[in-house]
Tab-separated table of C-alpha atoms in Angstrom:
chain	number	residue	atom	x	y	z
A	1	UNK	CA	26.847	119.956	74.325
A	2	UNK	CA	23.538	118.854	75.337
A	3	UNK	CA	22.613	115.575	76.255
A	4	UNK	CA	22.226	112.695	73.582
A	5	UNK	CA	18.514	111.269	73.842
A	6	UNK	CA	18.127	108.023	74.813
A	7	UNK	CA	17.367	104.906	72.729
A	8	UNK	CA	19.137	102.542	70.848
A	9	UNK	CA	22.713	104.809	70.102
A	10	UNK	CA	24.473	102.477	67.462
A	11	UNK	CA	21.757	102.784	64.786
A	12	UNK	CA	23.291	104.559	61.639
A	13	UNK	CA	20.946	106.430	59.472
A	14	UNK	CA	21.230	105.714	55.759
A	15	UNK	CA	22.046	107.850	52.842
A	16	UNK	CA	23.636	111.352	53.357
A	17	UNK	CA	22.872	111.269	57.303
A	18	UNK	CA	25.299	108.357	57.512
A	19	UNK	CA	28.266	110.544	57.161
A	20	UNK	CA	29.284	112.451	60.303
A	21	UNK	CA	31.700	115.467	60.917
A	22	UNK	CA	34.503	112.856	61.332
A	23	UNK	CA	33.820	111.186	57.913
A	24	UNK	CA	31.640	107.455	57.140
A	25	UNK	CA	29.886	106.423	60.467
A	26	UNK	CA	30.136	102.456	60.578
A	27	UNK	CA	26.901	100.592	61.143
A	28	UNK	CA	26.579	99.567	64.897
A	29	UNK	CA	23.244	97.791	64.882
A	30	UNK	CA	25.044	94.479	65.328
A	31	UNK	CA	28.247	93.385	66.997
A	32	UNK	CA	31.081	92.601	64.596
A	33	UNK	CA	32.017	89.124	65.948
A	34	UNK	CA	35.026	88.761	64.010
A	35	UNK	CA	37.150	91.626	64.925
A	36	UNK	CA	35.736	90.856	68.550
A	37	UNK	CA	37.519	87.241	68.007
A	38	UNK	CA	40.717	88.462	66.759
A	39	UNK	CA	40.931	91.231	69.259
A	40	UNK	CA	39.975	88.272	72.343
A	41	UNK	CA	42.333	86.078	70.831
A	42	UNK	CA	45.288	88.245	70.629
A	43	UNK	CA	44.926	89.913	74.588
A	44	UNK	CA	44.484	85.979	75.770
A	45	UNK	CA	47.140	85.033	73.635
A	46	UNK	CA	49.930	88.161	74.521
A	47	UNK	CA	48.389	87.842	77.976
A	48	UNK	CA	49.940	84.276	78.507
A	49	UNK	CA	52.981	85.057	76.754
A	50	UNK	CA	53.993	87.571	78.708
A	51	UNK	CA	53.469	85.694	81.696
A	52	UNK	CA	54.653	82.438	80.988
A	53	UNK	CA	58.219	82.762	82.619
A	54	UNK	CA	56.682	82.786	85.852
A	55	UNK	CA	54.427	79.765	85.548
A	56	UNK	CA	57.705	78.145	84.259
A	57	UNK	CA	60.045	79.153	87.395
A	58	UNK	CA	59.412	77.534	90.500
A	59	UNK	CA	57.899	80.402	92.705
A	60	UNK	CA	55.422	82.068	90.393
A	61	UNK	CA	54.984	85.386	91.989
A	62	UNK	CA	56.879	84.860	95.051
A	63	UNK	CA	60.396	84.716	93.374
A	64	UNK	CA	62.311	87.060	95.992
A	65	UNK	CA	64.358	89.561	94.882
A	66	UNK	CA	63.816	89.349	91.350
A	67	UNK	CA	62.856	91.637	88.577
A	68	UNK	CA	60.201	89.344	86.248
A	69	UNK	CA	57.460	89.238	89.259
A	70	UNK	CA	57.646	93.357	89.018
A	71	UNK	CA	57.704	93.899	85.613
A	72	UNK	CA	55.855	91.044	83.896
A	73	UNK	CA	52.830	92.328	85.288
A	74	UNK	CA	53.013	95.705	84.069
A	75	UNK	CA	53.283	94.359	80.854
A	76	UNK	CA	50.261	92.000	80.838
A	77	UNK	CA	48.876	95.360	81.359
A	78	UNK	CA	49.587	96.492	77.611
A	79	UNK	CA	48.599	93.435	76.125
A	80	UNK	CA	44.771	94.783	75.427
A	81	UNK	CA	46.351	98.326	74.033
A	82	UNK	CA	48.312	96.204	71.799
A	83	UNK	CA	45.166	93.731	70.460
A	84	UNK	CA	43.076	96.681	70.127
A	85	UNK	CA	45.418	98.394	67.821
A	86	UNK	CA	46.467	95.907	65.772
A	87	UNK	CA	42.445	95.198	64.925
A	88	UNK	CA	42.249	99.235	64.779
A	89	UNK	CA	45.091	99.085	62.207
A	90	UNK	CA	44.520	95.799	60.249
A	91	UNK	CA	40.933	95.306	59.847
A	92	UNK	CA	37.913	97.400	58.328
A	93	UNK	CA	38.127	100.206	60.796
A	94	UNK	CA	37.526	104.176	60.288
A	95	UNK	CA	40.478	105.283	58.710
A	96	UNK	CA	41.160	108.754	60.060
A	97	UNK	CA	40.056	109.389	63.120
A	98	UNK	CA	41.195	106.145	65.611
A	99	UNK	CA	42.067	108.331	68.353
A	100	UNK	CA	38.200	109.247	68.384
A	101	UNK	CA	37.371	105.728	67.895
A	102	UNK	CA	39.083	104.163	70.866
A	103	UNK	CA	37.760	107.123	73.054
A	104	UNK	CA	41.333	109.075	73.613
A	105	UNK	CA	40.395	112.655	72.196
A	106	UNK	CA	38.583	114.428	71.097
A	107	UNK	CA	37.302	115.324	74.924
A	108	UNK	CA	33.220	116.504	74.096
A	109	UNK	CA	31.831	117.935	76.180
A	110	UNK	CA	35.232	118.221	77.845
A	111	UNK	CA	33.924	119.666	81.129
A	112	UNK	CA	31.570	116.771	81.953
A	113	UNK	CA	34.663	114.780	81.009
A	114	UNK	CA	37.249	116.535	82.668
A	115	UNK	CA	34.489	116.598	85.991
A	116	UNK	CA	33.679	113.025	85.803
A	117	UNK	CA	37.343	111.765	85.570
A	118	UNK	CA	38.079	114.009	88.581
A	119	UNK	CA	35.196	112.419	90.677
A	120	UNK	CA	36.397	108.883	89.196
A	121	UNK	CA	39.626	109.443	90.701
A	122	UNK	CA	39.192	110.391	94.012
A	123	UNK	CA	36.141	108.656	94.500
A	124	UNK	CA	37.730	105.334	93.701
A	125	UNK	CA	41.008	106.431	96.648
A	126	UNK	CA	38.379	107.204	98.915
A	127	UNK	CA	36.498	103.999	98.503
A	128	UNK	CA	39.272	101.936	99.117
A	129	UNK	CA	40.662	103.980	101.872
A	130	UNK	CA	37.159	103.018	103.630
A	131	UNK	CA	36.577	99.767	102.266
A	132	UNK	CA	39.359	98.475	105.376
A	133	UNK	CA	36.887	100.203	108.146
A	134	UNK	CA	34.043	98.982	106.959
A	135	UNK	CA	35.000	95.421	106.785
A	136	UNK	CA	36.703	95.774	109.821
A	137	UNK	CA	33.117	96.933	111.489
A	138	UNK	CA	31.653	94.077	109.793
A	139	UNK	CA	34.342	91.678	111.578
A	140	UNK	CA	35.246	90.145	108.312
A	141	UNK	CA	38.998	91.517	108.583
A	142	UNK	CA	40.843	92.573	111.937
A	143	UNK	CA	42.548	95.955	111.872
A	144	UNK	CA	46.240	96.993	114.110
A	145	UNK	CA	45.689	100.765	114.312
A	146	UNK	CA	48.401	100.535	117.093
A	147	UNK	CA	51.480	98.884	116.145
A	148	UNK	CA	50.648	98.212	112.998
A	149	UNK	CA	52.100	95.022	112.693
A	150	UNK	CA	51.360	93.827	108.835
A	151	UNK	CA	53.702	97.400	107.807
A	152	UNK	CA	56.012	96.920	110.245
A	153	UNK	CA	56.859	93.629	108.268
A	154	UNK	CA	57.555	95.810	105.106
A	155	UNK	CA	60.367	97.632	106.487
A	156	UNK	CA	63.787	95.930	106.038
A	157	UNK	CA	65.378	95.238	109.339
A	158	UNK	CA	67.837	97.393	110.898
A	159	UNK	CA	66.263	100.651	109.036
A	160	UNK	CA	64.951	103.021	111.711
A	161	UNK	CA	61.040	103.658	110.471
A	162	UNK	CA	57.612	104.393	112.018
A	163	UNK	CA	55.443	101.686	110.757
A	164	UNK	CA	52.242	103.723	111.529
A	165	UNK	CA	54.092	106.478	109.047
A	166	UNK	CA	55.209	104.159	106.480
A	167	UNK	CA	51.465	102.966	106.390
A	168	UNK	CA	49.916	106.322	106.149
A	169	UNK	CA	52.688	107.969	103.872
A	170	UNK	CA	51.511	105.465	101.429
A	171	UNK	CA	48.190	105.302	101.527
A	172	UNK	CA	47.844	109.391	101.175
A	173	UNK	CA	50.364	109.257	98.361
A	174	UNK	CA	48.474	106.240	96.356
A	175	UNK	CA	46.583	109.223	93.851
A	176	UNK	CA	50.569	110.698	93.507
A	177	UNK	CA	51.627	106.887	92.974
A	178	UNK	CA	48.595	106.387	90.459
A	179	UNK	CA	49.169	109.656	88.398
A	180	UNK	CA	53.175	109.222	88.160
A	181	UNK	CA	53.589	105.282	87.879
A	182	UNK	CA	50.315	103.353	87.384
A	183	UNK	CA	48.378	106.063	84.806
A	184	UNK	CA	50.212	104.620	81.993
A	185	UNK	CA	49.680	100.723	82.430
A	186	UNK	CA	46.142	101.611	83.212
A	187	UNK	CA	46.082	103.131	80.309
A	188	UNK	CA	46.972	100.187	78.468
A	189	UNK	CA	44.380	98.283	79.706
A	190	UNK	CA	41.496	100.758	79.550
A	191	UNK	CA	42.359	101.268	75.576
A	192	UNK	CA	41.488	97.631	74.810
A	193	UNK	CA	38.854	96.942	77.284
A	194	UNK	CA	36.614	99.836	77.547
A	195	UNK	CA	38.147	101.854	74.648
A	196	UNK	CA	37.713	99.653	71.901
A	197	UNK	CA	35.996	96.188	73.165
A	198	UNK	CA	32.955	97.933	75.343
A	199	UNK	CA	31.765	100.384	72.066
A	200	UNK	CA	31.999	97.125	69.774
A	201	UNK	CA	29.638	95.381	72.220
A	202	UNK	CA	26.910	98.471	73.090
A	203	UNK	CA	24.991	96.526	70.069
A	204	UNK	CA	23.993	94.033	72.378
A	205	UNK	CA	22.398	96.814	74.968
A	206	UNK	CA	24.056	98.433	77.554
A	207	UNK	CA	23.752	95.853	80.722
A	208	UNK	CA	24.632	92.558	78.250
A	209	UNK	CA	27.688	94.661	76.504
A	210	UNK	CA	28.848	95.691	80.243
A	211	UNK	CA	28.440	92.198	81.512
A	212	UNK	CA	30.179	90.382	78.854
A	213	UNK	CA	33.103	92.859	78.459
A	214	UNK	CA	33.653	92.800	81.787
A	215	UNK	CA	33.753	89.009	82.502
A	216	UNK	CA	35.993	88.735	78.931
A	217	UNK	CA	38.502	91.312	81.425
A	218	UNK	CA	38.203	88.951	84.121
A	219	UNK	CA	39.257	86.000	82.264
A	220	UNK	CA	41.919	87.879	80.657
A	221	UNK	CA	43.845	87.736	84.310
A	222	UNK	CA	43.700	84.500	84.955
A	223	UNK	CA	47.874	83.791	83.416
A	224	UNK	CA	48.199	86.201	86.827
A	225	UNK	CA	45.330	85.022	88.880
A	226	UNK	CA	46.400	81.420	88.920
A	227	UNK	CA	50.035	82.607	90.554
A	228	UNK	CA	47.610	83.430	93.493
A	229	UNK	CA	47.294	86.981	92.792
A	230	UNK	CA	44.560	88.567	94.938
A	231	UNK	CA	42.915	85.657	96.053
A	232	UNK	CA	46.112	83.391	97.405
A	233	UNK	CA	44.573	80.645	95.154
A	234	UNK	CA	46.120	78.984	92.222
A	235	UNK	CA	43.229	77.275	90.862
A	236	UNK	CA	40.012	77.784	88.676
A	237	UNK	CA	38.117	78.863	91.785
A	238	UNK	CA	40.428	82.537	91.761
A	239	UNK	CA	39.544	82.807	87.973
A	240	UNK	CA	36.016	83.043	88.916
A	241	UNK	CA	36.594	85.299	91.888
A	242	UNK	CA	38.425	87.646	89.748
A	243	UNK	CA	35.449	87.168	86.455
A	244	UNK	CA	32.894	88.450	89.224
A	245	UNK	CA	34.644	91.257	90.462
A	246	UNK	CA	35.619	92.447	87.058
A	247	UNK	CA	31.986	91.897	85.761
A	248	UNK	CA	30.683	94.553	88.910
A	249	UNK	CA	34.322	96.965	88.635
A	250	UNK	CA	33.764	96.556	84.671
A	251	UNK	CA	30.681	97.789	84.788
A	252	UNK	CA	31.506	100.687	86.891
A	253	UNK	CA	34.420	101.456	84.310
A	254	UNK	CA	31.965	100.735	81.485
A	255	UNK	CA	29.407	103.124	83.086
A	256	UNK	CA	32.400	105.873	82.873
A	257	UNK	CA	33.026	104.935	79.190
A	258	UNK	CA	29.614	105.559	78.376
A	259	UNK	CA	28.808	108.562	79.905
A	260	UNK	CA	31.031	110.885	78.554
A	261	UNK	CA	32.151	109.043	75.248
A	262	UNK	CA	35.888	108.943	76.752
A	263	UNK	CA	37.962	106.197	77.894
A	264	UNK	CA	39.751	108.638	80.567
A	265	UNK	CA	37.838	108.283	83.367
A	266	UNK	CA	37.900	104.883	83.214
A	267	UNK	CA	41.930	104.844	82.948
A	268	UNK	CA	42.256	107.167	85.861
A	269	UNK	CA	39.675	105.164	88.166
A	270	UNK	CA	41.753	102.218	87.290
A	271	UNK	CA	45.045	103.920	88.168
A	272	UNK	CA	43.478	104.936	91.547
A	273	UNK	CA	42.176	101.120	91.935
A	274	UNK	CA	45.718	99.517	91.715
A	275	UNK	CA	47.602	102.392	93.588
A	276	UNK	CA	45.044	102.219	96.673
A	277	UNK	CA	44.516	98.449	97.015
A	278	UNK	CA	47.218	97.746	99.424
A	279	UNK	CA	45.317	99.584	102.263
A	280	UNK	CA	44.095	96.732	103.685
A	281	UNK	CA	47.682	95.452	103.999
A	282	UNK	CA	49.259	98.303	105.427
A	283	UNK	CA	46.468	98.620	107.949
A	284	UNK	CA	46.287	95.015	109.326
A	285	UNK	CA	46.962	92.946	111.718
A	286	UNK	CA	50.131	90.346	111.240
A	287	UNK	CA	48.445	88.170	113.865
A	288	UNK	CA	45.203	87.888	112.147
A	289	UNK	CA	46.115	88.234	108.485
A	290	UNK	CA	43.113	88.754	106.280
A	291	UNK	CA	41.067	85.967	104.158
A	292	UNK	CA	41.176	88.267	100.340
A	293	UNK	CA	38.275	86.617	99.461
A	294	UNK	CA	36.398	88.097	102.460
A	295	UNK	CA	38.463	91.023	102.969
A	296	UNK	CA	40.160	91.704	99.809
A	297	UNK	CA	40.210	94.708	97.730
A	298	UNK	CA	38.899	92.369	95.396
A	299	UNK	CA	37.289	90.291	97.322
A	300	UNK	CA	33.243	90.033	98.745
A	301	UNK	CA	32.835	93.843	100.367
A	302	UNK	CA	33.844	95.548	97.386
A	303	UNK	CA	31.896	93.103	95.517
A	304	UNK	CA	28.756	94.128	97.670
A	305	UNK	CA	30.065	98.325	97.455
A	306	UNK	CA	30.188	98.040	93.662
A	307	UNK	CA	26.562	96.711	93.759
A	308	UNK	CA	25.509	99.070	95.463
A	309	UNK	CA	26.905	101.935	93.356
A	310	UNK	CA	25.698	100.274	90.388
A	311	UNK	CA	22.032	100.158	91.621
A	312	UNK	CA	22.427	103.648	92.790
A	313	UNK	CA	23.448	104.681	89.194
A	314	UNK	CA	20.924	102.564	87.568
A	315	UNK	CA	17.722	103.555	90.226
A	316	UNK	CA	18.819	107.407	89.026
A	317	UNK	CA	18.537	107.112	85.084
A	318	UNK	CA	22.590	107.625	84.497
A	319	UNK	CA	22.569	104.436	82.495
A	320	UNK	CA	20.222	106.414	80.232
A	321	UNK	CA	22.900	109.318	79.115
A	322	UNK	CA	25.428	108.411	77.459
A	323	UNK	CA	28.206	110.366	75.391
A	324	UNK	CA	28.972	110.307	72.138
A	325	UNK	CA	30.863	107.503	70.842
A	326	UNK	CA	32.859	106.618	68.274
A	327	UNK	CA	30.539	105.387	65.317
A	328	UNK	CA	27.335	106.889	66.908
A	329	UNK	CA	26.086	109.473	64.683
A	330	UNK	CA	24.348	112.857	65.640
A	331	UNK	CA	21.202	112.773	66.911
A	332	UNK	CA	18.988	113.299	63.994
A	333	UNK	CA	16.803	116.635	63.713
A	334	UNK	CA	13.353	116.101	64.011
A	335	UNK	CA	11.296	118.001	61.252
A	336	UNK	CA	9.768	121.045	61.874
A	337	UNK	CA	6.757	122.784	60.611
A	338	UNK	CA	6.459	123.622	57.205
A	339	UNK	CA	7.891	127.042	56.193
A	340	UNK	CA	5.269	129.554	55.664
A	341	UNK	CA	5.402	130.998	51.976
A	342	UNK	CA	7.737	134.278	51.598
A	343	UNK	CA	5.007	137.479	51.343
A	344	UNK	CA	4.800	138.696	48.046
A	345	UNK	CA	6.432	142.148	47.699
């Protein structure tokens, strides 16, 4: 399929031209605030809900040995799926085709979607496999390549295991981890925030809509961010740590979303995210335990590696091609020449 020109995407042509292969194209010229509310409102809202037992209990996330600090947040993780498909369902939305609409299928052109997702993927493992090293070179985190002391403190005692091959094992299996346990809560995420929110927001251009979705996401954590979840702080100041690095990984995510028209690149780059974050851990030093907001896989260096895969992107025109989605009609034909009269037999 070849490329879609660039310009301002979400205008819908009037008259006949306003109805696409898939049926009525909805106007995108301006964002629809209120189904942006309602969708907001709900994720928030299910967001706290869900993890409300462990603000309640005494040891938030740190509750040894039981089940709710496991499995609550896997199910904050559908809370977005869920508000984007009860707006899909319940208000003025295209009627036949919501698969389409929240990016899941059809895959066009499925080769540069297929080949992006792919490079998503692995590109995401690899850059948190390296992010350690480099901040280690940097001095901002000290590594134990030798005994490697901050594994050795995962394995229970008495159970006869290498630390240095616990660490590894799991850091080569984190795409296997991501693919057979993590795909499907990413999933669940990626529908609401860059399968339905990010397309509702391209009205406002491409850099505002990626900005504002993303710090929306990071706000979203903050029922989980206030436990202490990747920062070790249980105050406002983690809330914004997590609202910048969502804004920069957002956009990244966003960038996928908008490229090929499909939300799975974006769901497997997340998958790879969560599975490889814990490299840092596994590869550290108990003596010198890291400061996550200097260190962290969330934390300043992948702030700064973001950036500057964002400005690569942006310097190179790929914020200039983007897929088709939902709602965004054909690229109009431009007349041609006026037919020449048939010869006269």
């Amino acid at each position: 399929m070849p490329e879609e020109p660039v310009g301002r995407p979400d205008a819908a042509p009037t008259g006949a031209a306003a109805t696409g292969i898939h049926g009525p194209i909805p106007d995108r010229t301006t964002v629809a605030w209120g189904p942006v509310a309602v969708f907001i409102a709900i994720a928030y809202g299910l967001g706290w809900l869900v993890m409300l037992p462990l603000h309640l209990g005494e040891n938030g996330l740190n509750t040894v040995g039981a089940w709710l600090p496991v499995l609550l947040p896997v199910l904050l993780m559908f809370t977005p799926a869920i508000a984007a498909l009860i707006v899909t369902f319940t208000m003025k939305r295209p009627g036949k085709h919501r698969l389409r609409d929240l990016g899941i299928w059809p895959l066009q052109p499925w080769k540069r979607t297929v080949g992006v997702t792919l490079a998503a993927f692995v590109g995401m493992w690899l850059l948190l496999l390296a992010l350690p090293f480099l901040t280690a070179a940097v001095g901002l985190v000290k590594l134990d390549l030798q005994d490697y002391s901050m594994a050795a403190r995962m394995i229970p005692p008495g159970t006869p295991m290498d630390p240095a091959l616990l660490a590894w094992l799991q850091i080569l299996a984190a795409p296997l981890n991501a693919l057979i346990v993590i795909l499907i809560p990413a999933l669940g995420e990626e529908i609401g925030w860059r399968g339905w929110l990010l397309p509702r927001l391209r009205p406002l251009g491409v850099w505002p809509a990626l900005i504002l979705s993303g710090a929306i996401w990071g706000v979203w954590h903050a029922p989980i961010t206030l436990l202490g979840h990747n920062y070790g702080l249980y105050d406002l100041r983690g809330v914004g740590l997590m609202t910048i690095f969502c804004i920069l990984m957002g956009s990244l995510l966003g960038f996928l979303r908008l490229r090929t028209g499909s939300v799975w690149p974006a769901v497997f780059a997340h998958a790879s995210l969560n599975a490889s974050a814990g490299a840092l851990i596994l590869l550290g030093d108990a003596e010198h335990p890291p400061n996550m907001i200097l260190a962290g896989p969330a934390g300043v260096p992948m702030w700064a590696a973001l950036a500057v895969i964002l400005a690569v992107l942006a310097a190179t025109g790929q914020f200039r091609k983007e897929g088709q989605l939902a709602g965004r009609p054909p690229a109009p034909t431009p007349p041609g020449p006026p037919a020449s009269p048939s010869p006269t037999v």
